[in-house]
Short mmCIF file of C-alpha atoms in Angstrom, two decimals:
data_model
loop_
_atom_site.label_atom_id
_atom_site.label_comp_id
_atom_site.label_asym_id
_atom_site.label_seq_id
_atom_site.Cartn_x
_atom_site.Cartn_y
_atom_site.Cartn_z
CA MET A 1 42.70 16.50 -2.60
CA LYS A 2 41.75 12.87 -2.00
CA HIS A 3 39.26 10.85 -4.03
CA ALA A 4 37.87 7.45 -3.16
CA GLY A 5 35.47 5.35 -5.20
CA LEU A 6 33.65 2.12 -4.48
CA LEU A 7 31.36 -0.02 -6.62
CA CYS A 8 29.94 -3.13 -5.03
CA MET A 9 27.13 -5.63 -5.54
CA THR A 10 25.77 -8.09 -3.04
CA LEU A 11 23.52 -11.08 -3.67
CA LEU A 12 21.20 -12.45 -1.04
CA THR A 13 19.44 -15.78 -0.81
CA VAL A 14 17.31 -16.64 2.20
CA MET A 15 15.17 -19.71 2.65
CA LEU A 16 12.47 -19.64 5.28
CA ALA A 17 10.36 -22.56 6.39
CA GLY A 18 6.70 -21.53 6.56
CA THR A 19 4.25 -22.82 9.12
CA ILE A 20 0.94 -21.93 7.46
CA PRO A 21 -0.69 -24.89 5.66
CA VAL A 22 -3.01 -23.66 2.92
CA SER A 23 -5.75 -25.58 1.08
CA GLU A 24 -6.17 -25.26 -2.67
CA SER A 25 -9.70 -23.93 -2.12
CA LEU A 26 -8.43 -20.79 -0.42
CA ALA A 27 -8.26 -18.00 -2.97
CA GLY A 28 -9.32 -14.68 -1.45
CA THR A 29 -6.99 -11.81 -0.52
CA ILE A 30 -7.55 -9.37 2.34
CA THR A 31 -5.71 -6.05 2.43
CA GLY A 32 -6.06 -3.08 4.71
CA MET A 33 -4.63 -0.75 7.28
CA VAL A 34 -4.58 -0.72 11.10
CA VAL A 35 -4.86 2.72 12.71
CA ASP A 36 -5.47 4.26 16.12
CA ASP A 37 -9.15 5.12 16.46
CA THR A 38 -8.46 8.39 18.29
CA ASP A 39 -5.84 10.04 16.09
CA GLY A 40 -5.84 7.98 12.88
CA LEU A 41 -2.10 7.26 13.05
CA PRO A 42 -0.90 3.88 11.74
CA LEU A 43 -0.17 1.05 14.18
CA PRO A 44 2.92 -0.86 13.03
CA GLY A 45 3.49 -4.39 14.27
CA ALA A 46 -0.22 -5.26 14.73
CA ASN A 47 -1.11 -8.97 14.68
CA ILE A 48 -3.87 -9.72 12.14
CA SER A 49 -5.14 -13.30 11.82
CA VAL A 50 -8.02 -15.21 10.23
CA LYS A 51 -10.13 -16.63 13.05
CA GLY A 52 -9.92 -20.40 13.34
CA THR A 53 -6.90 -20.68 11.03
CA PRO A 54 -3.15 -20.13 11.36
CA ASN A 55 -3.26 -17.69 8.43
CA GLY A 56 -2.32 -14.09 9.26
CA SER A 57 0.00 -11.13 8.84
CA ILE A 58 1.86 -8.34 10.67
CA SER A 59 1.25 -4.69 9.78
CA GLY A 60 4.20 -2.69 8.43
CA GLN A 61 5.51 0.75 9.34
CA ASP A 62 2.59 2.37 7.50
CA GLY A 63 0.08 0.13 9.33
CA ARG A 64 -0.79 -1.79 6.16
CA PHE A 65 -1.14 -5.57 5.90
CA ARG A 66 -1.95 -8.25 3.31
CA ILE A 67 -3.29 -11.79 3.85
CA GLU A 68 -3.51 -14.12 0.87
CA ASN A 69 -5.21 -17.49 0.33
CA VAL A 70 -8.12 -16.78 2.68
CA GLN A 71 -11.19 -19.02 2.62
CA GLN A 72 -14.14 -17.02 1.32
CA THR A 73 -16.81 -18.61 3.53
CA SER A 74 -17.56 -15.72 5.91
CA PRO A 75 -14.06 -15.26 7.32
CA VAL A 76 -13.52 -13.19 10.47
CA ILE A 77 -10.39 -11.13 11.06
CA VAL A 78 -8.99 -10.91 14.62
CA THR A 79 -6.68 -7.96 15.31
CA SER A 80 -4.61 -7.66 18.48
CA TYR A 81 -2.20 -4.98 19.59
CA LEU A 82 -0.47 -4.52 22.92
CA GLY A 83 -2.23 -1.77 24.89
CA TYR A 84 -5.32 -1.86 22.64
CA VAL A 85 -8.61 -3.74 22.74
CA THR A 86 -8.61 -6.89 20.58
CA GLU A 87 -11.28 -6.61 17.88
CA GLU A 88 -12.99 -9.00 15.44
CA PHE A 89 -14.15 -7.92 11.96
CA PRO A 90 -16.27 -9.99 9.55
CA VAL A 91 -15.06 -9.83 5.95
CA ALA A 92 -17.08 -9.67 2.73
CA PHE A 93 -15.24 -10.32 -0.53
CA SER A 94 -15.90 -8.33 -3.70
CA GLY A 95 -16.22 -9.74 -7.19
CA ASP A 96 -12.45 -9.81 -7.75
CA ASP A 97 -11.92 -12.08 -4.72
CA THR A 98 -10.47 -9.25 -2.64
CA ALA A 99 -11.55 -7.51 0.54
CA ARG A 100 -10.34 -4.16 1.91
CA LEU A 101 -10.47 -3.17 5.57
CA THR A 102 -9.60 -0.14 7.64
CA ILE A 103 -9.22 -1.49 11.16
CA ARG A 104 -9.57 1.10 13.91
CA LEU A 105 -8.42 -0.04 17.36
CA GLN A 106 -9.26 1.65 20.64
CA PRO A 107 -6.66 2.03 23.43
CA GLY A 108 -7.48 -0.19 26.38
CA LEU A 109 -6.90 -3.49 28.18
CA LEU A 110 -9.40 -6.20 28.98
CA VAL A 111 -9.23 -6.75 32.74
CA SER A 112 -11.71 -9.43 33.90
CA GLU A 113 -15.00 -8.28 32.37
CA GLU A 114 -14.05 -4.61 32.10
CA ILE A 115 -12.03 -2.56 29.66
CA THR A 116 -9.41 -0.30 31.18
CA VAL A 117 -8.62 2.70 28.97
CA VAL A 118 -4.92 3.28 28.33
CA GLY A 119 -3.95 6.96 28.19
CA THR A 120 -2.03 8.56 25.36
CA MET A 121 1.16 8.56 27.43
CA LEU A 122 1.41 4.76 26.97
CA LYS A 123 0.65 4.58 23.25
CA GLY A 124 4.25 5.09 22.18
CA GLN A 125 5.47 2.36 24.49
CA ALA A 126 2.79 0.00 23.13
CA LYS A 127 3.90 0.63 19.54
CA ALA A 128 7.53 0.00 20.36
CA LEU A 129 6.86 -3.19 22.29
CA ASN A 130 4.63 -4.57 19.53
CA GLN A 131 7.33 -4.11 16.91
CA GLN A 132 9.98 -5.64 19.16
CA LYS A 133 7.74 -8.62 19.86
CA ASN A 134 7.08 -9.35 16.18
CA ASN A 135 10.62 -8.81 14.84
CA LEU A 136 12.61 -11.93 13.98
CA ASN A 137 15.89 -10.61 15.37
CA VAL A 138 17.06 -8.79 18.51
CA THR A 139 15.67 -5.27 18.14
CA ASN A 140 14.90 -2.27 20.32
CA VAL A 141 12.31 0.23 19.09
CA VAL A 142 11.39 3.75 20.23
CA ALA A 143 8.29 5.43 18.78
CA ALA A 144 7.86 9.15 18.06
CA ASP A 145 5.30 9.88 20.76
CA GLN A 146 7.56 8.13 23.29
CA ILE A 147 10.44 10.38 22.20
CA GLY A 148 8.21 13.42 22.62
CA LYS A 149 7.86 12.80 26.35
CA PHE A 150 11.47 13.81 26.90
CA PRO A 151 13.32 17.03 26.02
CA ASP A 152 15.40 15.29 23.33
CA ALA A 153 16.35 17.75 20.62
CA ASN A 154 18.09 15.27 18.33
CA VAL A 155 18.15 11.59 17.47
CA GLY A 156 21.30 10.98 19.53
CA ASP A 157 19.63 12.17 22.74
CA ALA A 158 16.63 9.91 22.05
CA LEU A 159 18.87 6.95 21.26
CA LYS A 160 20.66 7.01 24.62
CA ARG A 161 17.44 5.87 26.34
CA ILE A 162 17.60 2.46 24.63
CA PRO A 163 19.18 -0.45 26.60
CA GLY A 164 22.65 -1.41 25.37
CA ILE A 165 23.27 2.02 23.82
CA SER A 166 25.73 4.62 25.07
CA VAL A 167 26.52 7.95 23.46
CA PHE A 168 29.48 10.27 23.14
CA GLY A 169 28.40 13.85 23.80
CA ASP A 170 29.58 17.24 22.62
CA GLN A 171 28.64 20.34 24.63
CA GLY A 172 25.86 18.46 26.39
CA GLU A 173 24.30 16.96 23.26
CA ALA A 174 24.64 13.31 22.20
CA ARG A 175 26.66 13.05 18.97
CA PHE A 176 27.91 9.49 18.36
CA GLY A 177 26.21 6.20 19.29
CA HIS A 178 27.89 3.09 20.70
CA VAL A 179 25.93 -0.14 20.23
CA ARG A 180 26.74 -2.94 22.68
CA GLY A 181 30.02 -1.23 23.55
CA THR A 182 31.17 -1.07 19.92
CA GLU A 183 32.55 2.26 18.77
CA PRO A 184 30.50 4.29 16.26
CA ARG A 185 32.57 3.52 13.14
CA PHE A 186 31.73 -0.17 13.50
CA ASN A 187 27.97 0.47 13.48
CA SER A 188 25.72 1.57 10.64
CA VAL A 189 23.09 4.31 10.56
CA THR A 190 20.31 4.16 7.97
CA VAL A 191 17.25 6.17 6.97
CA ASN A 192 14.34 3.94 5.96
CA GLY A 193 16.82 1.12 5.52
CA GLU A 194 19.32 3.01 3.32
CA ARG A 195 22.83 3.74 4.60
CA ILE A 196 23.59 7.39 5.46
CA PRO A 197 26.97 8.58 4.13
CA SER A 198 29.36 10.21 6.58
CA ALA A 199 30.54 13.81 6.45
CA GLU A 200 33.43 13.00 8.79
CA ALA A 201 36.72 13.51 6.97
CA GLU A 202 38.69 10.50 8.22
CA ASN A 203 36.09 7.86 9.11
CA ARG A 204 32.52 6.76 8.42
CA THR A 205 31.03 7.83 11.76
CA ILE A 206 27.59 9.49 11.57
CA GLN A 207 26.83 12.55 13.72
CA LEU A 208 23.43 11.69 15.19
CA ASP A 209 22.78 15.21 16.47
CA LEU A 210 22.40 16.29 12.84
CA VAL A 211 18.83 14.90 12.71
CA PRO A 212 16.11 16.54 14.88
CA ALA A 213 14.15 14.08 16.99
CA ASP A 214 10.76 15.43 15.88
CA MET A 215 11.44 14.42 12.24
CA ILE A 216 11.47 10.70 13.03
CA GLN A 217 8.53 8.33 13.47
CA THR A 218 10.49 5.39 14.86
CA ILE A 219 14.06 4.56 15.86
CA GLU A 220 14.99 0.89 15.41
CA VAL A 221 18.22 -0.53 16.81
CA THR A 222 19.03 -3.98 15.41
CA LYS A 223 21.63 -5.79 17.51
CA ALA A 224 21.73 -8.96 15.38
CA LEU A 225 21.80 -8.49 11.59
CA THR A 226 19.77 -10.75 9.31
CA PRO A 227 20.89 -11.93 5.83
CA ASP A 228 18.65 -9.39 4.06
CA MET A 229 20.52 -6.45 5.68
CA ASP A 230 23.80 -4.83 4.62
CA ALA A 231 26.71 -6.64 6.30
CA ASP A 232 28.55 -3.45 7.27
CA ALA A 233 27.98 -3.33 11.03
CA ILE A 234 29.66 -5.28 13.82
CA GLY A 235 27.89 -3.81 16.83
CA GLY A 236 24.49 -3.18 15.26
CA SER A 237 22.42 -1.04 12.93
CA ILE A 238 20.45 2.11 13.80
CA ASN A 239 17.52 2.68 11.44
CA LEU A 240 15.70 6.02 11.43
CA VAL A 241 12.17 5.63 10.05
CA THR A 242 10.62 8.85 8.81
CA LYS A 243 6.92 9.66 9.10
CA VAL A 244 4.50 8.04 6.62
CA PRO A 245 1.21 9.26 5.12
CA ALA A 246 -1.94 8.21 6.94
CA GLU A 247 -5.27 9.91 7.58
CA GLU A 248 -5.47 13.71 7.79
CA ARG A 249 -2.90 14.89 10.28
CA ILE A 250 -1.88 18.39 11.31
CA SER A 251 0.52 18.98 14.19
CA LEU A 252 2.48 22.00 15.38
CA ASN A 253 5.00 22.24 18.19
CA ALA A 254 7.04 25.06 19.67
CA GLY A 255 9.32 25.48 22.65
CA GLY A 256 11.91 27.73 24.18
CA GLY A 257 14.38 28.15 27.00
CA TYR A 258 17.30 30.17 28.27
CA ASN A 259 20.87 29.36 29.36
CA LEU A 260 21.83 31.36 32.47
CA ILE A 261 25.62 30.89 32.31
CA GLU A 262 27.23 34.32 32.34
CA GLU A 263 28.80 35.63 29.12
CA THR A 264 27.95 32.48 27.12
CA GLY A 265 24.26 32.16 27.96
CA GLY A 266 21.52 32.64 25.41
CA GLY A 267 18.08 31.57 24.28
CA ARG A 268 16.80 28.42 22.64
CA TYR A 269 13.88 28.36 20.22
CA GLN A 270 12.26 25.36 18.57
CA VAL A 271 9.38 25.14 16.12
CA GLY A 272 8.11 22.36 13.88
CA GLY A 273 5.08 21.05 12.10
CA THR A 274 3.66 18.13 10.14
CA TYR A 275 0.85 17.85 7.61
CA GLY A 276 -0.35 14.61 6.04
CA ASN A 277 -3.43 13.33 4.27
CA ARG A 278 -4.70 10.90 1.66
CA PHE A 279 -6.41 11.91 -1.56
CA SER A 280 -7.93 10.40 -4.72
CA ASP A 281 -10.04 7.80 -2.97
CA ASP A 282 -7.14 6.85 -0.65
CA ARG A 283 -4.79 6.17 -3.56
CA LEU A 284 -2.43 9.12 -3.01
CA GLY A 285 -0.75 9.72 0.34
CA VAL A 286 1.13 12.95 1.10
CA LEU A 287 3.12 14.06 4.15
CA PHE A 288 5.42 17.02 4.85
CA SER A 289 7.39 17.83 8.01
CA VAL A 290 9.59 20.81 8.91
CA SER A 291 11.72 21.59 11.96
CA TYR A 292 13.84 24.56 13.10
CA ASP A 293 16.00 24.69 16.24
CA ASP A 294 18.21 27.65 17.25
CA ASN A 295 20.25 27.04 20.41
CA ASP A 296 22.60 29.74 21.79
CA PHE A 297 24.51 28.39 24.77
CA GLY A 298 27.94 27.85 26.27
CA SER A 299 29.95 26.24 29.05
CA ASP A 300 32.82 26.82 31.45
CA ASP A 301 35.47 24.16 31.91
CA ILE A 302 38.68 23.51 33.83
CA GLU A 303 41.19 20.77 32.99
CA ALA A 304 44.29 19.69 34.90
CA GLU A 305 47.33 17.44 34.49
CA TRP A 306 49.17 16.08 37.50
CA ASP A 307 52.74 14.85 38.09
CA GLU A 308 54.70 13.27 40.94
CA ASP A 309 57.52 15.15 42.65
CA ASP A 310 59.35 13.58 45.63
CA GLY A 311 56.34 11.37 46.34
CA ASN A 312 53.89 14.28 46.18
CA ILE A 313 51.20 14.58 43.51
CA LEU A 314 51.38 18.16 42.24
CA LEU A 315 49.69 20.22 39.56
CA ASP A 316 51.81 20.43 36.39
CA GLU A 317 49.37 21.95 33.88
CA PHE A 318 46.10 23.81 34.28
CA GLN A 319 43.59 25.06 31.71
CA GLU A 320 40.62 27.40 31.99
CA ARG A 321 38.19 27.21 29.08
CA THR A 322 35.06 29.09 28.10
CA TYR A 323 32.94 27.90 25.16
CA ASP A 324 30.51 30.12 23.30
CA VAL A 325 28.32 27.95 21.07
CA ARG A 326 25.38 28.44 18.74
CA ARG A 327 23.80 25.53 16.87
CA ILE A 328 21.10 26.00 14.26
CA ARG A 329 19.28 22.97 12.85
CA ARG A 330 16.92 23.04 9.90
CA SER A 331 15.20 19.92 8.60
CA PHE A 332 12.61 19.01 6.00
CA SER A 333 11.13 15.63 5.12
CA THR A 334 8.45 14.35 2.79
CA ALA A 335 6.78 11.05 2.04
CA LEU A 336 4.55 10.23 -0.92
CA ASP A 337 2.90 6.99 -2.00
CA TYR A 338 0.54 6.11 -4.81
CA ARG A 339 -1.46 2.87 -4.77
CA PHE A 340 -2.54 1.80 -8.25
CA ASN A 341 -4.44 -1.09 -6.66
CA ASP A 342 -4.02 -3.57 -3.82
CA ASN A 343 -1.13 -5.25 -5.65
CA HIS A 344 1.04 -2.35 -6.78
CA VAL A 345 2.31 0.73 -4.94
CA LEU A 346 5.00 3.36 -5.57
CA LYS A 347 6.71 5.18 -2.68
CA PHE A 348 8.97 8.22 -2.40
CA THR A 349 10.70 9.44 0.76
CA GLY A 350 13.10 12.29 1.28
CA ILE A 351 14.80 14.06 4.17
CA TYR A 352 17.14 17.06 4.23
CA ASN A 353 19.06 18.17 7.33
CA TRP A 354 21.30 21.23 7.70
CA ARG A 355 23.17 22.10 10.88
CA SER A 356 25.34 25.19 11.38
CA ASP A 357 27.57 24.80 14.44
CA TYR A 358 29.33 28.02 15.51
CA GLU A 359 31.83 27.65 18.34
CA ASN A 360 34.47 29.88 19.91
CA ARG A 361 36.80 28.65 22.62
CA PHE A 362 38.68 31.01 24.92
CA ARG A 363 41.46 29.03 26.56
CA THR A 364 44.15 29.99 29.07
CA LYS A 365 46.79 27.31 29.61
CA TYR A 366 49.36 27.33 32.44
CA LYS A 367 52.21 24.99 31.43
CA ASP A 368 55.12 23.51 33.45
CA LEU A 369 53.90 24.75 36.84
CA LEU A 370 56.56 22.67 38.61
CA ASP A 371 59.44 24.65 37.03
CA ASP A 372 60.94 27.91 38.31
CA THR A 373 59.21 29.76 35.46
CA PHE A 374 56.09 28.58 33.72
CA GLU A 375 54.43 29.51 30.46
CA ILE A 376 50.97 30.99 29.92
CA VAL A 377 49.31 30.47 26.53
CA ARG A 378 46.07 32.19 25.61
CA GLU A 379 44.15 30.92 22.60
CA VAL A 380 41.02 31.92 20.70
CA LYS A 381 39.47 30.50 17.53
CA GLY A 382 37.31 32.07 14.88
CA GLY A 383 37.05 32.54 11.14
CA THR A 384 33.48 33.68 10.47
CA LYS A 385 31.55 36.91 10.85
CA ASN A 386 30.31 35.52 14.17
CA ASP A 387 33.90 35.38 15.52
CA ALA A 388 33.68 31.60 15.74
CA ARG A 389 34.69 28.55 13.78
CA LEU A 390 31.88 27.06 11.71
CA GLU A 391 31.00 23.42 11.03
CA ASP A 392 28.40 23.59 8.28
CA GLN A 393 27.11 20.04 7.87
CA LYS A 394 24.36 18.84 5.54
CA MET A 395 22.78 15.46 4.91
CA MET A 396 20.10 14.46 2.41
CA SER A 397 18.56 11.14 1.48
CA PHE A 398 15.98 10.46 -1.25
CA ALA A 399 14.51 7.10 -2.21
CA LEU A 400 12.01 5.90 -4.83
CA GLY A 401 10.68 2.38 -4.56
CA GLY A 402 7.82 0.05 -5.27
CA GLU A 403 6.06 -3.05 -4.00
CA HIS A 404 4.37 -5.44 -6.44
CA ASP A 405 2.37 -8.62 -5.91
CA PHE A 406 2.05 -11.14 -8.77
CA GLY A 407 0.36 -13.95 -6.88
CA ARG A 408 2.98 -16.41 -5.68
CA LEU A 409 5.75 -13.96 -6.64
CA ASP A 410 6.26 -10.69 -4.75
CA MET A 411 8.77 -8.05 -5.84
CA ASP A 412 10.07 -4.90 -4.20
CA TRP A 413 12.69 -2.45 -5.41
CA GLN A 414 14.27 0.82 -4.30
CA ALA A 415 16.60 3.35 -5.88
CA SER A 416 18.20 5.88 -3.52
CA TYR A 417 20.54 8.85 -3.53
CA SER A 418 22.24 10.07 -0.35
CA LYS A 419 24.75 12.83 0.22
CA ALA A 420 26.54 14.19 3.28
CA SER A 421 28.91 17.15 3.36
CA GLU A 422 30.79 19.28 5.86
CA ASP A 423 32.27 22.71 5.15
CA ARG A 424 34.62 24.35 7.67
CA PRO A 425 35.64 27.67 6.09
CA ASN A 426 38.57 29.79 7.32
CA GLU A 427 38.93 28.03 10.65
CA ARG A 428 41.50 30.10 12.58
CA TYR A 429 43.40 29.53 15.81
CA LEU A 430 45.39 32.38 17.41
CA ALA A 431 47.63 31.75 20.44
CA LEU A 432 49.78 34.21 22.42
CA LYS A 433 52.30 33.24 25.11
CA THR A 434 54.37 34.70 27.89
CA GLU A 435 56.47 33.46 30.82
CA VAL A 436 55.90 34.05 34.54
CA ASP A 437 58.08 33.55 37.60
CA ALA A 438 56.62 30.62 39.57
CA SER A 439 56.82 32.65 42.79
CA ALA A 440 54.29 35.11 41.38
CA ALA A 441 51.55 32.50 41.08
CA ALA A 442 49.19 31.15 43.71
CA ILE A 443 48.35 27.47 43.18
CA ASP A 444 45.47 26.03 45.20
CA ILE A 445 45.10 22.22 45.12
CA SER A 446 43.29 21.85 48.43
CA ASN A 447 40.36 20.48 46.45
CA PRO A 448 41.85 18.15 43.78
CA SER A 449 38.51 18.12 41.95
CA LYS A 450 38.69 21.90 41.49
CA PRO A 451 42.32 23.05 41.37
CA PHE A 452 42.92 26.73 40.68
CA VAL A 453 45.81 28.94 39.52
CA SER A 454 45.76 32.69 40.03
CA LEU A 455 48.17 35.60 39.58
CA PRO A 456 48.60 38.65 41.85
CA SER A 457 46.53 41.72 41.09
CA GLY A 458 48.14 43.82 38.38
CA ILE A 459 49.77 40.88 36.63
CA SER A 460 47.16 39.93 34.06
CA GLY A 461 48.72 36.84 32.67
CA GLY A 462 52.33 37.74 33.48
CA VAL A 463 54.98 39.59 31.50
CA SER A 464 57.76 38.45 29.20
CA ASP A 465 61.26 39.90 29.02
CA ASN A 466 60.03 42.84 26.98
CA GLY A 467 56.75 43.13 28.86
CA LEU A 468 54.63 41.97 25.89
CA TRP A 469 52.80 38.87 24.79
CA GLU A 470 54.51 36.94 22.02
CA LEU A 471 52.90 35.17 19.08
CA ASP A 472 52.86 31.44 19.71
CA GLU A 473 50.80 30.20 16.78
CA LEU A 474 48.45 31.41 14.05
CA THR A 475 46.79 28.89 11.73
CA GLU A 476 44.03 28.95 9.17
CA GLU A 477 42.41 25.94 7.52
CA HIS A 478 39.61 25.35 5.04
CA GLN A 479 38.15 21.83 5.02
CA TYR A 480 35.48 20.38 2.78
CA THR A 481 34.30 16.77 2.87
CA GLU A 482 31.67 15.20 0.62
CA ASP A 483 30.33 11.64 0.61
CA ILE A 484 27.78 10.42 -1.98
CA ASP A 485 26.00 7.05 -2.09
CA LYS A 486 23.88 5.75 -4.99
CA ASN A 487 22.05 2.46 -4.44
CA PHE A 488 19.64 0.18 -6.24
CA ALA A 489 18.11 -2.90 -4.61
CA LEU A 490 15.78 -5.53 -6.07
CA ASN A 491 14.22 -8.34 -4.04
CA PHE A 492 11.91 -11.24 -4.86
CA THR A 493 9.85 -13.51 -2.63
CA TYR A 494 8.44 -16.69 -4.16
CA ASP A 495 6.02 -19.12 -2.48
CA VAL A 496 7.44 -22.41 -3.71
CA SER A 497 4.80 -24.35 -1.81
CA ASP A 498 2.45 -23.92 1.10
CA GLU A 499 5.30 -24.59 3.54
CA PHE A 500 8.35 -23.20 1.76
CA THR A 501 9.25 -19.62 0.71
CA LEU A 502 12.32 -18.52 -1.22
CA LYS A 503 13.61 -14.98 -0.87
CA PHE A 504 16.44 -13.64 -3.01
CA GLY A 505 17.70 -10.33 -4.31
CA GLY A 506 20.63 -8.09 -5.10
CA LYS A 507 21.98 -4.62 -4.42
CA ILE A 508 24.32 -2.31 -6.31
CA ARG A 509 26.11 0.54 -4.54
CA ASP A 510 28.18 3.32 -6.05
CA LYS A 511 30.09 5.36 -3.44
CA GLN A 512 32.25 8.45 -3.89
CA LYS A 513 34.03 10.33 -1.09
CA ARG A 514 36.07 13.49 -1.55
CA ARG A 515 38.06 15.60 0.88
CA ASP A 516 39.76 18.98 0.23
CA ASN A 517 42.11 20.62 2.75
CA GLU A 518 43.98 23.91 2.68
CA PHE A 519 46.18 24.62 5.69
CA TYR A 520 48.32 27.67 6.53
CA GLU A 521 50.48 28.20 9.61
CA ILE A 522 52.49 31.10 11.03
CA ARG A 523 54.73 30.25 13.97
CA THR A 524 57.52 32.07 15.86
CA CYS A 525 60.97 30.53 15.78
#
């Protein structure tokens, strides 16, 4: 048993030069939300400005914005968004010097004197490009409705469509992400900005195929870290943003398919849904999402090793493999927020993912084909009631935070708990071997891309001296890995003057990782 603990604290100080001159007579505050007029979903990255002044803001992931120090003499708000019609909205302040707006934008482009309507197929691309345009660092963004255009079952498959990203696949599904050519362990993966712990036993790599694609609102890939981000990534950071509460939203999706490969083929079934709404005079926002994916499939594979003999390149080892795989993903996420007023809000987000990966591999290996006699080894693996090895991996992340405005001083905080685990119970490998006279085998290397080894009819794998297969190896292993992160972050932003803003904060992280291994082996002498 191995235990590892880590307690760390980081302090952050960032000074930003502002460019918005503000007169002492400006005192009003405008808050609101920017949404799509057709479906009511939030529009992140929208540009909101006060007409005739340099004062403005950018909407966040939930579409909300806040503009302070606005002149109260009939101001007009101008809202622009790529792929949507630019709109102007007059503002009327209430008695407490505040104004609240719900800005609804219509898809479309102004071409000469006409408005060209942009179809729903381009909305996702517009959202992504708007966020990329308004980010301070080098970022690539993919929105949920853009992901939905492709048959991407998990986050890894969606990620591979971003420039500068390559993925390492397993059985046809993307598993690990490489950012700018940097291997996965040198990149970070976060959910809503909080680091995901790794269930991998020997490194901190995150398996991206653990998270279904339909559970994510936005995928952000940051290729240049800023000082207010965790400094634990060389290549970049992948941030998975979960769905946020907005107007009433109900969505259901279902799909299916079938794998036609003989013996290992099977069906695939997917179903998911989302419900969200706001209650209590828009103060309380609620959203729930669920997803289930059952994929029964397989693959056939040949592998070869070559060697040189008297100047000729000949086949030295040949393997035939058949994989029988079943992967079941279950996921649940929720998001809640409560707005006491325009200055104070509490937020809670949570996501739970559970993947059961059953796999059996039937392998026949022909070894030392260049010798007078060569060895045949047949191997199978199992350990569960499904006659397969099981990787049972789970990941959960929960965060409670708040945003508070005290005039010149803004404060935000977040406490989070994340856990990842992998259980591989009773993983067994059984291998039998025998020897065959080389003259009894037919080796075909006429097509080097598809070499083939066969034995005469009646010799099913060859015979040993006593005519029986011999035990080569029998192993059984039980592995359990658990990684837990506990974090608390507190940040402050203070407007020192009209042209100077000070941002500072700190973060405490408590990390515990545990790994248990039991290994048994039976081998012939």
